[in-house]
Short mmCIF file of C-alpha atoms and ligand atoms in Angstrom, two decimals:
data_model
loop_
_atom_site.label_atom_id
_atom_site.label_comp_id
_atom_site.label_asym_id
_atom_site.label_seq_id
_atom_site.Cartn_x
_atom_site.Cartn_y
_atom_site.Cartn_z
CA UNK A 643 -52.66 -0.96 40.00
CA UNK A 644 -49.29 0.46 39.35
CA UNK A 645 -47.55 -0.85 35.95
CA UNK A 646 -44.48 -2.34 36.47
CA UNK A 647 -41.10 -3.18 34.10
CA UNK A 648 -38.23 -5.55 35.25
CA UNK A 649 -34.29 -4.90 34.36
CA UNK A 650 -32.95 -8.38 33.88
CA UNK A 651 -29.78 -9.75 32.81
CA UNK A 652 -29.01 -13.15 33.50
CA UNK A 653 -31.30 -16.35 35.01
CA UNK A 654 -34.53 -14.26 36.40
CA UNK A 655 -34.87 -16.09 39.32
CA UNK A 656 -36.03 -13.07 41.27
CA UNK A 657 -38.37 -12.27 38.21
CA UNK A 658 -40.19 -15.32 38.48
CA UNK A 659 -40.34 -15.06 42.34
CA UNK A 660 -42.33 -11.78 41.17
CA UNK A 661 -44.51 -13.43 38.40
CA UNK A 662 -44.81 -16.08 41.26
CA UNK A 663 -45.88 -13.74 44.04
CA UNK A 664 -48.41 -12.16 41.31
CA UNK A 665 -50.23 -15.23 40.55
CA UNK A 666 -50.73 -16.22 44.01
CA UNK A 667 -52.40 -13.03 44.40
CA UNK A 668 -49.56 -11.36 46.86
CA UNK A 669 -49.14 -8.46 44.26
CA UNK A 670 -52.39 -6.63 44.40
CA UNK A 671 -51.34 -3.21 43.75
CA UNK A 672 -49.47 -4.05 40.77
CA UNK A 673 -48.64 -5.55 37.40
CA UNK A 674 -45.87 -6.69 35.21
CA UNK A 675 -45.80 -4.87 31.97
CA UNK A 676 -42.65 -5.25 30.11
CA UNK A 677 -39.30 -7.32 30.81
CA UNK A 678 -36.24 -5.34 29.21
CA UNK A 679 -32.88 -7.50 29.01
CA UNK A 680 -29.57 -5.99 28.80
CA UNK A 681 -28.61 -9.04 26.75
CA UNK A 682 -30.62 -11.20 24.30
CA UNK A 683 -29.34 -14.30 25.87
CA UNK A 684 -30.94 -13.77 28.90
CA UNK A 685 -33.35 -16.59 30.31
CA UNK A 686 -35.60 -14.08 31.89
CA UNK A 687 -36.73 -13.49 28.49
CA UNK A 688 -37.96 -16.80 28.59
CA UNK A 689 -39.90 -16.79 31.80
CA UNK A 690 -41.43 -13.25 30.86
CA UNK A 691 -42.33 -15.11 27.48
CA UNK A 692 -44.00 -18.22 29.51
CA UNK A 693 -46.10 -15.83 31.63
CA UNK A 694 -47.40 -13.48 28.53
CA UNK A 695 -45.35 -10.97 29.86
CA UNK A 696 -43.68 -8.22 27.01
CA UNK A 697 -39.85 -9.10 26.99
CA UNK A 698 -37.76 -6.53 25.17
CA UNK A 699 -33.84 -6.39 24.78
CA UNK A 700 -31.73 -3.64 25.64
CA UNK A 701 -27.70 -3.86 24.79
CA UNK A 702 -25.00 -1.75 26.19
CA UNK A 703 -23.16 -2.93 23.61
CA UNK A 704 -25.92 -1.23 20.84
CA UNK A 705 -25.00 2.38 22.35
CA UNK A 706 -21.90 4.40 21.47
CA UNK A 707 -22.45 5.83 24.94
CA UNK A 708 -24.27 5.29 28.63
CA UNK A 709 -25.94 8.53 27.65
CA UNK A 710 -27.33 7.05 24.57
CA UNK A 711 -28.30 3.69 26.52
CA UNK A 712 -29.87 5.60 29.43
CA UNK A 713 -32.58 7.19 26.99
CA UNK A 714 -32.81 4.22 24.87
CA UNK A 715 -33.84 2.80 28.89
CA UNK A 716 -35.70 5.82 29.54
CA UNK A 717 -37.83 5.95 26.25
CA UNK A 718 -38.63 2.07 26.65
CA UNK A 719 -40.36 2.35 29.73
CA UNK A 720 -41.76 5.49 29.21
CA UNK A 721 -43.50 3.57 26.20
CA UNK A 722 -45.12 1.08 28.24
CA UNK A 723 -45.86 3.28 30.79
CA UNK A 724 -43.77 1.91 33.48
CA UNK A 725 -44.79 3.20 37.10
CA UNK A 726 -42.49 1.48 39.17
CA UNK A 727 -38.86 0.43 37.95
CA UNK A 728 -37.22 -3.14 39.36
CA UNK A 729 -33.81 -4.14 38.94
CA UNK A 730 -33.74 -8.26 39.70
CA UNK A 731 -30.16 -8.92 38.73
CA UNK A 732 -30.08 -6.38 36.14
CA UNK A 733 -25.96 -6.13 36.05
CA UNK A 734 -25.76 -3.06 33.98
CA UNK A 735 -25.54 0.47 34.68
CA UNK A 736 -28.29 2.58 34.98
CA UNK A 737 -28.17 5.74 33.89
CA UNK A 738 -28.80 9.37 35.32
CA UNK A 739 -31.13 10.48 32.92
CA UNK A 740 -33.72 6.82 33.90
CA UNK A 741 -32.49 7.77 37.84
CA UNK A 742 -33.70 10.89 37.87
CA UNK A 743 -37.29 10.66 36.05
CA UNK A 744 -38.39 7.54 38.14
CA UNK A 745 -36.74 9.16 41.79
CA UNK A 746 -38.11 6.74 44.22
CA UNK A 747 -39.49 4.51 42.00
CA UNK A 748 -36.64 1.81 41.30
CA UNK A 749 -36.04 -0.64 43.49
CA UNK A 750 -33.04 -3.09 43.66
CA UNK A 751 -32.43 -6.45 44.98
CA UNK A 752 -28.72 -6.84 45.89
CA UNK A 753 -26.95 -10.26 47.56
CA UNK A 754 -25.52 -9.04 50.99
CA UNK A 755 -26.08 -6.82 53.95
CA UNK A 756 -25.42 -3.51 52.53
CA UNK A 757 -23.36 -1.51 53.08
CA UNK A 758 -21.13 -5.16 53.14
CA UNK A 759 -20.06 -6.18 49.71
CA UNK A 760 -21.64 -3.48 48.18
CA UNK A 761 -21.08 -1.16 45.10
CA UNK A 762 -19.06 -1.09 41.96
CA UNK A 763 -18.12 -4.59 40.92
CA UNK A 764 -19.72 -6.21 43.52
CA UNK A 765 -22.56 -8.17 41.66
CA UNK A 766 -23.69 -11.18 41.00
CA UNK A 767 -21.28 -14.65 42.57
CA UNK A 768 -18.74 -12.22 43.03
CA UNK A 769 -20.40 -10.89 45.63
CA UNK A 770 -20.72 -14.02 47.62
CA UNK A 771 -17.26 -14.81 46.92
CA UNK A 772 -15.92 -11.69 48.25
CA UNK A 773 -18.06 -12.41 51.49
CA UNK A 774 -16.65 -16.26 51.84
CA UNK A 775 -13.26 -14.39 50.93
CA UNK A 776 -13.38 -12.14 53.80
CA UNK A 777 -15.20 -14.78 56.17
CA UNK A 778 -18.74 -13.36 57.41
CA UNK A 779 -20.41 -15.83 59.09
CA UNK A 780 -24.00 -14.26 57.92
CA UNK A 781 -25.00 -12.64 54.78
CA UNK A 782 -27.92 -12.06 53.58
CA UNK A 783 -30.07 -9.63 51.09
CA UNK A 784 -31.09 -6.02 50.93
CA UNK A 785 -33.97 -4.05 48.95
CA UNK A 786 -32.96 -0.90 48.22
CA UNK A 787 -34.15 2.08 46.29
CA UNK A 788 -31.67 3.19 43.23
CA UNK A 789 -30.35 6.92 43.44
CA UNK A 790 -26.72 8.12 41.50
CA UNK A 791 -24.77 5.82 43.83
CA UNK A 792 -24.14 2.50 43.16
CA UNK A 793 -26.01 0.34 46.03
CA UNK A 794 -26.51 3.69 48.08
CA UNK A 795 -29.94 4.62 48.00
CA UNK A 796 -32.39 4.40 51.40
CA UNK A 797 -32.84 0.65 52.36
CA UNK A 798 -36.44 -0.83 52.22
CA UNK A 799 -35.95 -4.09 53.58
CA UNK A 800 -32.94 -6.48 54.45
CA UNK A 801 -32.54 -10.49 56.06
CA UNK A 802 -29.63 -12.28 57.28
CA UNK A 803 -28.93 -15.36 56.07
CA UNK A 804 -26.12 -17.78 57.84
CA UNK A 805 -22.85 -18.76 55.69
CA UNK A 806 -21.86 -22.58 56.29
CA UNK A 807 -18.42 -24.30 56.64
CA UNK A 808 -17.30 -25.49 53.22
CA UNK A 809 -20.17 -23.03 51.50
CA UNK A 810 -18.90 -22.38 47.53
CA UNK A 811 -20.02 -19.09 46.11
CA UNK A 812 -22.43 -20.69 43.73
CA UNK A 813 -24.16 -22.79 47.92
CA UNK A 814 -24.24 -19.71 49.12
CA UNK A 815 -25.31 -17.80 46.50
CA UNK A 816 -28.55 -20.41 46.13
CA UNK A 817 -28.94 -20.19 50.06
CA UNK A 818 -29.29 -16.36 50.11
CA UNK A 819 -31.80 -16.55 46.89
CA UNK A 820 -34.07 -18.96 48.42
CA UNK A 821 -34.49 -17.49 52.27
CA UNK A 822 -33.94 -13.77 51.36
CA UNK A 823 -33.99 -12.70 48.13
CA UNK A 824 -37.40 -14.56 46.37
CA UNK A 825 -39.41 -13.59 49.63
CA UNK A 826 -38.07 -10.07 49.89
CA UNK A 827 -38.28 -8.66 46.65
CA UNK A 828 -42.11 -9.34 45.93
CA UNK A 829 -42.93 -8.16 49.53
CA UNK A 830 -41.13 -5.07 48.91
CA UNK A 831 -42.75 -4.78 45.25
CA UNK A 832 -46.00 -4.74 46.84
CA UNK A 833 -45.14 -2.33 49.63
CA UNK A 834 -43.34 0.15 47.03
CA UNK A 835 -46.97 -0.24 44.53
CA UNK A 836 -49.42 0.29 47.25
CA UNK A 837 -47.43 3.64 48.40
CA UNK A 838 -46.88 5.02 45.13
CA UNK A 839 -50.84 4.36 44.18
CA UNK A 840 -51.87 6.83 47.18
CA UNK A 841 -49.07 8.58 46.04
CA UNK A 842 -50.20 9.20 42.60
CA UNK A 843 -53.83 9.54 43.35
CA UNK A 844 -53.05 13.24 44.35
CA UNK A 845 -52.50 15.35 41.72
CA UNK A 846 -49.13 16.97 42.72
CA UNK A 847 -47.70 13.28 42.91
CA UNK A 848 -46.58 13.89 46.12
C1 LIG B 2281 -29.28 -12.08 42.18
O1 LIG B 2281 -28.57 -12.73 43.20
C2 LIG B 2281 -29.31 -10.58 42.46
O2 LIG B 2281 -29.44 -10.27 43.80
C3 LIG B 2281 -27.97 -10.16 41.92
O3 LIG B 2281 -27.80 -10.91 40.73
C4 LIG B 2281 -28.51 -12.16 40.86
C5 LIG B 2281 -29.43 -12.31 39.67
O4 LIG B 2281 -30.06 -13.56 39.68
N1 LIG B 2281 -27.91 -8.75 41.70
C6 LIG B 2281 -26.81 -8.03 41.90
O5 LIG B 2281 -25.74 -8.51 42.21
C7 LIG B 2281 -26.98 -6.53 41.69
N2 LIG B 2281 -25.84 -5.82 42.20
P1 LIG B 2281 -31.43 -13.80 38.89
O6 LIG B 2281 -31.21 -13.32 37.44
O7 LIG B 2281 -31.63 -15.28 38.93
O8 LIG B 2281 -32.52 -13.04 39.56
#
């Protein structure tokens, strides 16, 4: 089984679709290990608390620099022997220094089609109001794995989901959580675990 941290930041609703997915048994190939926060505050703390899960917080704000963060990141997971790396609505920046020792092994859930709505500052309700904004008439979710650009690394998975007349960021935002992103993310967790544990099992990790 590959060992597994989250990157939160805010609610955690795609965590618990993971801790979810795990106890119905649709996780095989991996675990959870250790929830880091970028803010104490976060109530993903909470539901990593609720299902015994190790729930550690991670500020920005405690670093004088991203370079200082991105070890901090680095040397946290790297503690619990994180395999596998998943950003669900972690709104910070990761670092090169994380980037480049997991390559491959961070995946990221983001709100719309990529490359739609995509990149820096589009996170979180902003960017389902940029997509009402602009007036797509489907949206949807991607799963993608993290390189040095923002939102740019291959795509694993992605579903369209229909925007409504009279849809408010905060509708839509719910809409494209509960038919894309909480049934993507722990399908492509599992894919990503059960590759990277044949991948492993050879001794030149490749
Ligand atoms: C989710 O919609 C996730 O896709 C998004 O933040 C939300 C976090 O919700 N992530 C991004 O925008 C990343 N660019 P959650 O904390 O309830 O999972």
């Amino acid at each position: 089984m590959l060992r597994i941290a989250v990157l939160v930041s805010g609610g955690g609703t795609n965590l618990q679709a993971l801790l979810d997915a795990k106890a119905r048994g649709e996780i095989p190939h991996g675990e959870f290990v250790r929830v880091i926060a970028s803010r104490p505050d976060a109530y993903a703390l909470t539901r990593a608390a609720s299902a015994g899960i190790e729930g550690v917080v991670i500020s920005r704000k405690s670093f004088a620099d991203l370079a200082a963060y991105d070890a901090a990141i680095l040397a946290s997971l790297q503690e619990c022997g994180a395999q596998l790396v998943v950003l669900a609505g972690f709104l910070s920046i990761l670092g090169p220094t994380v980037i480049h020792a997991y390559r491959d092994r961070i995946i990221n859930i983001h709100p719309a089609l990529i490359p739609s709505f995509c990149g820096k500052g589009y996170y979180g309700l902003r960017v389902h109001e940029a997509a009402l904004e602009r007036g797509v008439k489907v949206t949807g979710a991607t799963v993608h794995l993290v390189n040095e650009i923002p939102d740019g690394g291959r795509i694993l998975m992605q579903k369209a989901v229909e925007v409504k007349d009279g849809d408010t960021p905060e509708i839509l935002q719910r809409r494209v959580m509960e038919q894309a992103e909480w049934l993507l993310l722990p399908r492509a967790v599992e894919e990503q675990c059960a590759l990277w544990e044949t991948r492993l099992q050879t001794s030149d990790g490749r």
